[in-house]
Every structure is written in C-alpha cells, then in structure tokens.
PDB file of C-alpha atoms in Angstrom:
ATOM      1  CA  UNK A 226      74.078 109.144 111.878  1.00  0.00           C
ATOM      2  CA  UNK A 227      71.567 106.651 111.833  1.00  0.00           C
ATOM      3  CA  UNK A 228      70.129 105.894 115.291  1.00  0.00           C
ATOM      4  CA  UNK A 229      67.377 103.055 116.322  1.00  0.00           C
ATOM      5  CA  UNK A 230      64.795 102.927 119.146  1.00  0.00           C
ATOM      6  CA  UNK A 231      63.009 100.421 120.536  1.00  0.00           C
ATOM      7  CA  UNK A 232      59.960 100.661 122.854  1.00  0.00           C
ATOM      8  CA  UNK A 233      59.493  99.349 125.310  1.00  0.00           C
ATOM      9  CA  UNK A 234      63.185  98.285 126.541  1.00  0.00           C
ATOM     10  CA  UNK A 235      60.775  95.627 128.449  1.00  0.00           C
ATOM     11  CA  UNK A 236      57.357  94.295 128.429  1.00  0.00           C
ATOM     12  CA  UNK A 237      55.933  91.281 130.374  1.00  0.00           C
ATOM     13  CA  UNK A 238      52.296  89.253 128.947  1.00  0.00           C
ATOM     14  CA  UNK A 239      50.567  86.583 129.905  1.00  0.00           C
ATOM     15  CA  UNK A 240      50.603  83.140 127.469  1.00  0.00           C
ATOM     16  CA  UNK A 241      48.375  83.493 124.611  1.00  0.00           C
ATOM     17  CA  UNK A 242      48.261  87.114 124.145  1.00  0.00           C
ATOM     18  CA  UNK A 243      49.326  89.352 121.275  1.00  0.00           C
ATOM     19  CA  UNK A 244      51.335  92.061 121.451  1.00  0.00           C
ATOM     20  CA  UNK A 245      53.421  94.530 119.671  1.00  0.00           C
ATOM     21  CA  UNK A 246      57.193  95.780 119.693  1.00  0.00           C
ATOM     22  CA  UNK A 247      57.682  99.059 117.961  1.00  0.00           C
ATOM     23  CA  UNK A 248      61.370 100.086 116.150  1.00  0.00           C
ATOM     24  CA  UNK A 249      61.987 103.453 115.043  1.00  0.00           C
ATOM     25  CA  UNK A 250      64.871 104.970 113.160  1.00  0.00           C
ATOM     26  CA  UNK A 251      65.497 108.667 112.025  1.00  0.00           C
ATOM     27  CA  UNK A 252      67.292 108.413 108.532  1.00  0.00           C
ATOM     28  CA  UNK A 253      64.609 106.667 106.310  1.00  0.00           C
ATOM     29  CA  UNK A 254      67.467 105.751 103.737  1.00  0.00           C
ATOM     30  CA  UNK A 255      67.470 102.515 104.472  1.00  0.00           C
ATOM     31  CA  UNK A 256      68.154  99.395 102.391  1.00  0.00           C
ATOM     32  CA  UNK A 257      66.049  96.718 104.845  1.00  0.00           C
ATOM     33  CA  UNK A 258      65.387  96.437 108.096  1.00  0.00           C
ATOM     34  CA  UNK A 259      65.921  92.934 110.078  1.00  0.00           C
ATOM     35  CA  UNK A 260      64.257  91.816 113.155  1.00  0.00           C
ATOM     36  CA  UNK A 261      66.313  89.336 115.609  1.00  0.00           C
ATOM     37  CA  UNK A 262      65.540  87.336 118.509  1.00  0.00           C
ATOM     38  CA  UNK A 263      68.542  86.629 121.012  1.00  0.00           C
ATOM     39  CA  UNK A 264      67.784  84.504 123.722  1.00  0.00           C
ATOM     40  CA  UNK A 265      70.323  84.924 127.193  1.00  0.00           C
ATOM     41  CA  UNK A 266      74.066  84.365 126.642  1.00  0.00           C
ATOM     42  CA  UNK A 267      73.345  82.981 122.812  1.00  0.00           C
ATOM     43  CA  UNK A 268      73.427  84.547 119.277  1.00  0.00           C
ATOM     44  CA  UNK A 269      70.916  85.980 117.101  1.00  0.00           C
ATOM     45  CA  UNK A 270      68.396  84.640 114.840  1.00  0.00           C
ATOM     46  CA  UNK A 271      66.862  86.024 111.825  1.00  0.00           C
ATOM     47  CA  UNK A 272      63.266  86.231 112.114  1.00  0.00           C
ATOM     48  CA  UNK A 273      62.128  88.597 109.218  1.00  0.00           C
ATOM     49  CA  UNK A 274      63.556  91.077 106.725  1.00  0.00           C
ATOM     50  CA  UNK A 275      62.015  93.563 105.341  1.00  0.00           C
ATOM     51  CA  UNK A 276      63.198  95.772 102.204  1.00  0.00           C
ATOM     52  CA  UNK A 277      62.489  98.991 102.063  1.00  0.00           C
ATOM     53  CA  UNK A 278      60.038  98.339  99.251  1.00  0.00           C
ATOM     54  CA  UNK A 279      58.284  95.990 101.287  1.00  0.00           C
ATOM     55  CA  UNK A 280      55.090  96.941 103.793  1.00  0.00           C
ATOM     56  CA  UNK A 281      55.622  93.921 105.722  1.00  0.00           C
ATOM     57  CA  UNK A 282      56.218  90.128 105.918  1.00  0.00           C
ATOM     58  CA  UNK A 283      55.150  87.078 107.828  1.00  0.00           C
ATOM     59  CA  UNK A 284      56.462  83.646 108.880  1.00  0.00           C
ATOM     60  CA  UNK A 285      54.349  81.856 111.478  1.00  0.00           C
ATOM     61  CA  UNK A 286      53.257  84.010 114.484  1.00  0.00           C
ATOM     62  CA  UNK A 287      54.936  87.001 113.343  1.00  0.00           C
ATOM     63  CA  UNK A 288      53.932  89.450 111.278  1.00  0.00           C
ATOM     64  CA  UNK A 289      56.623  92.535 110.299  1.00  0.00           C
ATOM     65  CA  UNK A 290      55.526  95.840 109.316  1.00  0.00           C
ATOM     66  CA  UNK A 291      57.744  99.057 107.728  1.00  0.00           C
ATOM     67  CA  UNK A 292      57.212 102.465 107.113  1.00  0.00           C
ATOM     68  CA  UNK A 293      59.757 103.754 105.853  1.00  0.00           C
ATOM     69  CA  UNK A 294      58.261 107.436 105.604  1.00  0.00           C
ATOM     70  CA  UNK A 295      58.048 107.716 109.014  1.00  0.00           C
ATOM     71  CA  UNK A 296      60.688 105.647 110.169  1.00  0.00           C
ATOM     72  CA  UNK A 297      58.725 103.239 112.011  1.00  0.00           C
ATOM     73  CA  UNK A 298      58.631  99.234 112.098  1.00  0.00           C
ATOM     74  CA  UNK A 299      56.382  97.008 114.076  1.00  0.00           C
ATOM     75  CA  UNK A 300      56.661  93.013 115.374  1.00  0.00           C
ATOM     76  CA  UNK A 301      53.117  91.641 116.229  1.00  0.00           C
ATOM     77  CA  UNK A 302      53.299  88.107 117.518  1.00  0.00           C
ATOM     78  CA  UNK A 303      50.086  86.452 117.747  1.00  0.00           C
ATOM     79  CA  UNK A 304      49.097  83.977 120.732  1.00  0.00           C
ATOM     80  CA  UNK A 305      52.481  84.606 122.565  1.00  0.00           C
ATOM     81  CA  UNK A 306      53.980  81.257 124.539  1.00  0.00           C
ATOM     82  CA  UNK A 307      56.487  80.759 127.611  1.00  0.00           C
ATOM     83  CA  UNK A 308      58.887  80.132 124.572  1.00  0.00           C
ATOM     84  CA  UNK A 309      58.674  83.306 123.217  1.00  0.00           C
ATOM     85  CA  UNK A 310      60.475  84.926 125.861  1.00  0.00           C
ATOM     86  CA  UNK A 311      63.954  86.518 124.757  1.00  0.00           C
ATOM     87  CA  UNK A 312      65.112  90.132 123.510  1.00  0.00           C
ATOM     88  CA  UNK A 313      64.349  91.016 120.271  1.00  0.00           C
ATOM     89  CA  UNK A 314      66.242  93.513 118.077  1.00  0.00           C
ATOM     90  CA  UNK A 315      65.467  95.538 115.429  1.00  0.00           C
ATOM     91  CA  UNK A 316      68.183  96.386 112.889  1.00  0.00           C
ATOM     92  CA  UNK A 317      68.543  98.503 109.762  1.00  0.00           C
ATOM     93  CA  UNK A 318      70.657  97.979 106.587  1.00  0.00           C
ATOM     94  CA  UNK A 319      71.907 100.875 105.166  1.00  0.00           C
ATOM     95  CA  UNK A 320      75.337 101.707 102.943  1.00  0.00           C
ATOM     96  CA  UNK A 321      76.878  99.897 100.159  1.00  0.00           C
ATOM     97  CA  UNK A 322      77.045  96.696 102.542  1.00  0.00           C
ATOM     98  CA  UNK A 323      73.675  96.598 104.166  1.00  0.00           C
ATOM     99  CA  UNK A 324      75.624  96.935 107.358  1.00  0.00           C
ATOM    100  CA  UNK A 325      73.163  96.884 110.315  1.00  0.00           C
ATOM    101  CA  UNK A 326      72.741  99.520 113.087  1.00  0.00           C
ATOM    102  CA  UNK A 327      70.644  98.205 115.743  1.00  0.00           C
ATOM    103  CA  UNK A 328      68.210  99.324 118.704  1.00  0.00           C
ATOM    104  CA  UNK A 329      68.285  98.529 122.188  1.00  0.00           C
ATOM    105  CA  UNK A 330      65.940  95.348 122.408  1.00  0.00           C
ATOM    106  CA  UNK A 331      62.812  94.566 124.145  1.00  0.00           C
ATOM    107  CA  UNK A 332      62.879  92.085 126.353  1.00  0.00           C
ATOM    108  CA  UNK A 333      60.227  90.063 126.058  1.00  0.00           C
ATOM    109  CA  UNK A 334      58.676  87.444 129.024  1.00  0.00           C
ATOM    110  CA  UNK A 335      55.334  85.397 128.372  1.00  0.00           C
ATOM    111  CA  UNK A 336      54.047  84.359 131.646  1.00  0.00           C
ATOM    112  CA  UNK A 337      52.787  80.309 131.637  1.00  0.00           C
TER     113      UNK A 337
ATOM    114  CA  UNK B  32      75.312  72.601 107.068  1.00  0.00           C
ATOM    115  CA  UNK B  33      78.052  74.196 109.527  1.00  0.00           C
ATOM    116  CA  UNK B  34      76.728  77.986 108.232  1.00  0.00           C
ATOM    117  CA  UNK B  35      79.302  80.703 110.243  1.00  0.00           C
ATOM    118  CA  UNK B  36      81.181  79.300 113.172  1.00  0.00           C
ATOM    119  CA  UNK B  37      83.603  81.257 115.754  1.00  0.00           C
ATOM    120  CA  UNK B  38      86.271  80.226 117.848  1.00  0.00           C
ATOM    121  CA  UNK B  39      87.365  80.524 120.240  1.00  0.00           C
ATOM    122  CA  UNK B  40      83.858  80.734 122.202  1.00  0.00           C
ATOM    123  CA  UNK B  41      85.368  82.179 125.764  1.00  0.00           C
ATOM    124  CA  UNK B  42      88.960  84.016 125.876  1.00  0.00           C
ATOM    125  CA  UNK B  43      90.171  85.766 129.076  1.00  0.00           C
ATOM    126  CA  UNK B  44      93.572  87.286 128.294  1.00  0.00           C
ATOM    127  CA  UNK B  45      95.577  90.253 129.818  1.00  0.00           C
ATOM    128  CA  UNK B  46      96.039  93.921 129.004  1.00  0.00           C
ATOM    129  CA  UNK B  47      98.698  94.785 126.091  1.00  0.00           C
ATOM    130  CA  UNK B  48      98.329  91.049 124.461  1.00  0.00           C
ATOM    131  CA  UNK B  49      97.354  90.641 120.829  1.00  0.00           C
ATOM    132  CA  UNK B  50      94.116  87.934 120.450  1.00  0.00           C
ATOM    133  CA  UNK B  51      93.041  86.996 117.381  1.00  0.00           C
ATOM    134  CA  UNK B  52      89.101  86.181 117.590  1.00  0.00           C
ATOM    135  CA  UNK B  53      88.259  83.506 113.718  1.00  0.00           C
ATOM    136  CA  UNK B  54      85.103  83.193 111.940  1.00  0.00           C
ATOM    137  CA  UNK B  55      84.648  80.722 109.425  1.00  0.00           C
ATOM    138  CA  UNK B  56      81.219  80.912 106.852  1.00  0.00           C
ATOM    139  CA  UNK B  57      80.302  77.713 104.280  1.00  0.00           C
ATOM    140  CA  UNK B  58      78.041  79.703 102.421  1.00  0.00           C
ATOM    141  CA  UNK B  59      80.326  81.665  99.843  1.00  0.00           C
ATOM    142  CA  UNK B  60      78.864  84.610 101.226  1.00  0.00           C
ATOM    143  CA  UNK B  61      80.541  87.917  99.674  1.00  0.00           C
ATOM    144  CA  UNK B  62      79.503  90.416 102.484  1.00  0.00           C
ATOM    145  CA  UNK B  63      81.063  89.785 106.656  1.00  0.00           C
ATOM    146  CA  UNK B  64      80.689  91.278 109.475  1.00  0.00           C
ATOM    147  CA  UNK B  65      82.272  92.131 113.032  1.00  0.00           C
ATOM    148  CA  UNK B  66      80.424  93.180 115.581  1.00  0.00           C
ATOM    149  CA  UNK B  67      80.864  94.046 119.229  1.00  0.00           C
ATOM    150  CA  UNK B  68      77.554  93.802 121.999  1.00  0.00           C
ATOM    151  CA  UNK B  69      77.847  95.742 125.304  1.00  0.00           C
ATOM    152  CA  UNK B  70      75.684  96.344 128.009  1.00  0.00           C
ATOM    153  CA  UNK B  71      74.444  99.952 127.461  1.00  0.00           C
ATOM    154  CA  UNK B  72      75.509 100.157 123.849  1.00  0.00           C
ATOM    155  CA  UNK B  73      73.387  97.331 122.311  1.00  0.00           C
ATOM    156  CA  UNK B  74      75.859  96.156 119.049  1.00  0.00           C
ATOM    157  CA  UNK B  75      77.928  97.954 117.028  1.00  0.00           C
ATOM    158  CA  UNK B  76      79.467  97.304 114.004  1.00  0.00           C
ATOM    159  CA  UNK B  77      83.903  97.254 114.126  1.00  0.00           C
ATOM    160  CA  UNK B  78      84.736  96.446 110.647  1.00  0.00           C
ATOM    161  CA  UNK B  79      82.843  94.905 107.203  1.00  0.00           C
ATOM    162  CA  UNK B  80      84.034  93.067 104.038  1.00  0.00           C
ATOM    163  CA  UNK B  81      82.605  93.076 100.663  1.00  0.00           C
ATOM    164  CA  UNK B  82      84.931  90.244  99.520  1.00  0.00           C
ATOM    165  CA  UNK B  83      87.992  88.989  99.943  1.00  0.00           C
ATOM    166  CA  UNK B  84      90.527  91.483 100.193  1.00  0.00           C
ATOM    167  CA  UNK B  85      88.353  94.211 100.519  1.00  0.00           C
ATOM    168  CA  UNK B  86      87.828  95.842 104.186  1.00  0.00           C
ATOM    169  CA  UNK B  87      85.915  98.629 105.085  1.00  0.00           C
ATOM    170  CA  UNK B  88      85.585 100.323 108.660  1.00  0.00           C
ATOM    171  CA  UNK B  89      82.518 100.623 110.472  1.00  0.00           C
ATOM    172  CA  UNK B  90      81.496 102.691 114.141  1.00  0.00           C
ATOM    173  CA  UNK B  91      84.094 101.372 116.132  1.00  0.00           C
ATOM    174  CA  UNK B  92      87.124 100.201 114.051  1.00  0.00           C
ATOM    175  CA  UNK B  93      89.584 101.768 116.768  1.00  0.00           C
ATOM    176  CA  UNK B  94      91.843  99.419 118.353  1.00  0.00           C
ATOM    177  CA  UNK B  95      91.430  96.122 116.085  1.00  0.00           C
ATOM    178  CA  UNK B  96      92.455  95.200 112.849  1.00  0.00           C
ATOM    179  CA  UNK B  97      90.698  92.750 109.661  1.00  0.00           C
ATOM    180  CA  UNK B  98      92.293  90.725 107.096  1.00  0.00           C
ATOM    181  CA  UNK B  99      90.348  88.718 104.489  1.00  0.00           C
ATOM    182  CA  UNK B 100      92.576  86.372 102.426  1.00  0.00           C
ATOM    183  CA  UNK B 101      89.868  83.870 102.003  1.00  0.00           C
ATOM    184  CA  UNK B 102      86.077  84.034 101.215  1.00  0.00           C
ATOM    185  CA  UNK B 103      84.766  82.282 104.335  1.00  0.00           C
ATOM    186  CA  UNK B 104      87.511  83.371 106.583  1.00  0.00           C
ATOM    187  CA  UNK B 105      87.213  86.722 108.583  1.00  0.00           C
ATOM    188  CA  UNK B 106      89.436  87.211 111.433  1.00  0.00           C
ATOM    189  CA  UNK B 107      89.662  89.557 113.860  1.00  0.00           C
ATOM    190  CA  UNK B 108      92.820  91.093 115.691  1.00  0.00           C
ATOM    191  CA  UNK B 109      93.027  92.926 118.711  1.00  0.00           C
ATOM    192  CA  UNK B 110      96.641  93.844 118.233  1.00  0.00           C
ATOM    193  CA  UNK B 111      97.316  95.125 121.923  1.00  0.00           C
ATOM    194  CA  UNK B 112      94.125  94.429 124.118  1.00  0.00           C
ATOM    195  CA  UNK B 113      92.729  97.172 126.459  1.00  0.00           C
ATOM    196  CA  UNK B 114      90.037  96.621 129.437  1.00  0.00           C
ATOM    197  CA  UNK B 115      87.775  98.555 127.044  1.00  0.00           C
ATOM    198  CA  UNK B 116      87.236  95.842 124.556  1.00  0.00           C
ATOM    199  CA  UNK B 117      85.958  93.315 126.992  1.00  0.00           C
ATOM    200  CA  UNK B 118      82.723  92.184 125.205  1.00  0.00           C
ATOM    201  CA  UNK B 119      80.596  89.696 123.328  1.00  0.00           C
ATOM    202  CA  UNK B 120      81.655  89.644 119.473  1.00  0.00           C
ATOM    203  CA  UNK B 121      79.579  88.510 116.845  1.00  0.00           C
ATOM    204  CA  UNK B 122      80.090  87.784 113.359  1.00  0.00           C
ATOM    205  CA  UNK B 123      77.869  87.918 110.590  1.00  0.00           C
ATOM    206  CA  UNK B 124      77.930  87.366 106.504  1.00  0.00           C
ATOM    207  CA  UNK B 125      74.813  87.481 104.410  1.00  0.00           C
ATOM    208  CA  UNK B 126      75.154  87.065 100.041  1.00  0.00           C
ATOM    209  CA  UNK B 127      74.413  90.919  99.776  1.00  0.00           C
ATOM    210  CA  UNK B 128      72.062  90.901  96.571  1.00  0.00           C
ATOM    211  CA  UNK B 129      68.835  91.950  96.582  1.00  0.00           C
ATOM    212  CA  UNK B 130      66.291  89.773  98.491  1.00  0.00           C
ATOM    213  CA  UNK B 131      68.988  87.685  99.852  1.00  0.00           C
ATOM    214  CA  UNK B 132      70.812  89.977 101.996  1.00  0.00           C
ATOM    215  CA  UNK B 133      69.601  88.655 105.203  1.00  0.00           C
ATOM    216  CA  UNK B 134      72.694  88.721 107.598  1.00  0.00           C
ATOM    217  CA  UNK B 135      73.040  85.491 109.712  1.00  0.00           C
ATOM    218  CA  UNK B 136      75.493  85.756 112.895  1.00  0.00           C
ATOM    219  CA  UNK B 137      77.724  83.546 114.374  1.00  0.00           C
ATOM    220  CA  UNK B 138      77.184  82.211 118.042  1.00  0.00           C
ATOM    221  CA  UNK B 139      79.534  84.628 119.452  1.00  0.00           C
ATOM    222  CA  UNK B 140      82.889  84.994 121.226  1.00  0.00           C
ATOM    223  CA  UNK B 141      82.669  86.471 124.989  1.00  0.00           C
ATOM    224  CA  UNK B 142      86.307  88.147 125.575  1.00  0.00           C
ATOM    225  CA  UNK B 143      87.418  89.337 128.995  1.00  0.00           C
ATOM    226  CA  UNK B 144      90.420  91.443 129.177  1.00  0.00           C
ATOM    227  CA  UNK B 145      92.161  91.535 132.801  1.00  0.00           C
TER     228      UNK B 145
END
C-alpha cells in the first residue's frame, strides 16, 4: 500500500525567504505526483504535476522536483509572501485511474 | 467556465438517513473522483469512475454508494448515515491521458452527522 509523508507537518518563515517542503512515498510505481495548496475551510488547487518521467517543473515561484528512485519530491518556493501561507499537499497518481493518495500537509505561515 | 461544482456545500443530517452529496464537471472529463478529508487521516479516496457507467472502489468505499449515468454527473450516496462519516468531501475529475491528467477538485461539501 502506497503511503505518503510530508515533512515538516509545520514550518513558520519570515516574508521573502525560500524554503523547501519535502514529500516522500515508498512504492516508486507511480504515474505522477501532484502538489496542492488548500487554504483554511476551502478546496484544493493544483499547483504542479509532475510525471514520473519528469525531474521537475516550474510555474512562477515554485519549482517541483521528483525522484522517483528514491521516492522523494521537493516544493521550493522562492521569496515566500504573507500570501503564501496555507497547507500544501503532496499527492501521488498511481493505478489505471491516476487516483491520488496523499500526505499529511505542511502547513505553511510567512510572517509579514 | 463553471469547471466541477458540489452541492450541497453544508449538510447536517441525523444517524440512519440516506444523503445524497452531487458533483457536476463542464469539462467532459472521463476520470472522477470522491474523496473524504479528516483530521488525522489527511484525504482518502471512497470511490473513482473511468466513465460513465463504470465505478471502481477505492480505500474507503464502505458505507456509500456511486452511480454515473452521465459524464459530468457523479453523485454520492450515503445510504444510511453513521457518526463516522462526518467529514469534508471533495470531488475531483481530471481528462486522464497522458500530460493532462491533472485532477482538479471541487470546493467541497462539509457533512455533519448527529
């Protein structure tokens, strides 16, 4: 059974610094793997995907990485802000549907 | 662009009733998803569709029940509600081809069962 981690369940920065959230997951047969951001009480949105042929992608701030040998992804966001702060997820697709199985979250706050 | 919508948003009901939780996706999207989120337990997946007609459990299909007549229709039954499946429900459908199987979620029912 596939099983995701996320470290660290929380992390707190001050505004304008980068940081990293790690993933890992212990069945590398994996499809893609999706990082989310849910902010409190709301839904989640798509930030990146990844397939598992991919090393990483960007959009903006964020920059994605996989390894799939040793079932690690990272999320580095670059010159965080006050709006940055929600959880984010980390999900992999795996089976005929790309059906996700998700971590935990880290729970992100960026101090003004 | 409506994209996947949910209704209702809030439900309190009682132990024993049946609800019935809709999501509704413009996209033509083949693939949907149900998923629960609990404190503790992050989100799990109930139940997935490839297209309509065809459903497919997933970790936690106990206790609720899928029907997919229609494309962009996935509903979701609790046929006899238990104090257990108080939680946040999501849906989700992505196209499921390569490079476009991004899954984009709905914003969510919260169900309380008294």
């Amino acid at each position: 059974k596939q099983e995701v981690t996320q470290i660290p369940a929380a992390l707190s920065v001050p505004e304008g610094e980068n940081l990293v959230l790690n993933c890992s997951f212990t069945d590398s047969a994996i499809y893609n793997l999706q990082w989310f951001r849910q902010d409190p009480g709301k839904g989640l949105t798509s930030l990146l995907l990844i397939q598992s042929s991919q090393r990483e992608q960007t959009s903006g701030r964020l920059n994605a990485s996989l390894d799939k040998s040793s079932g690690r992804s990272t999320l580095y966001i670059a010159a965080s802000q006050p709006g940055d702060s929600a959880t984010y997820l980390c999900a992999v697709g795996s089976g005929s549907a790309r059906q996700l199985t998700f971590g935990s979250g880290t729970q992100l706050t960026v101090l003004p | 662009d409506a994209g996947i919508t949910q209704s209702p948003r809030y439900k309190i009901t009682e132990t024993g009733r049946q609800v019935t939780l809709m999501c509704h996706q413009t996209w033509s999207h083949s693939y949907m998803f149900w998923y629960r989120q609990d404190l503790g337990h992050g989100l799990r997946l109930i139940y997935y569709s490839a297209a309509a007609d065809i459903t497919d459990k997933g970790e936690v299909p106990d206790g609720y029940v899928v029907s997919r007549s229609k494309t962009e229709n996935f509903p979701l039954t609790l046929e006899s509600a238990t104090r257990s499946q108080t939680s946040v429900y999501f849906c989700a459908s992505s196209a499921g081809t390569r490079n476009t199987d991004t899954q984009y979620f709905g914003p969510g029912t919260r169900l309380t069962v008294l």
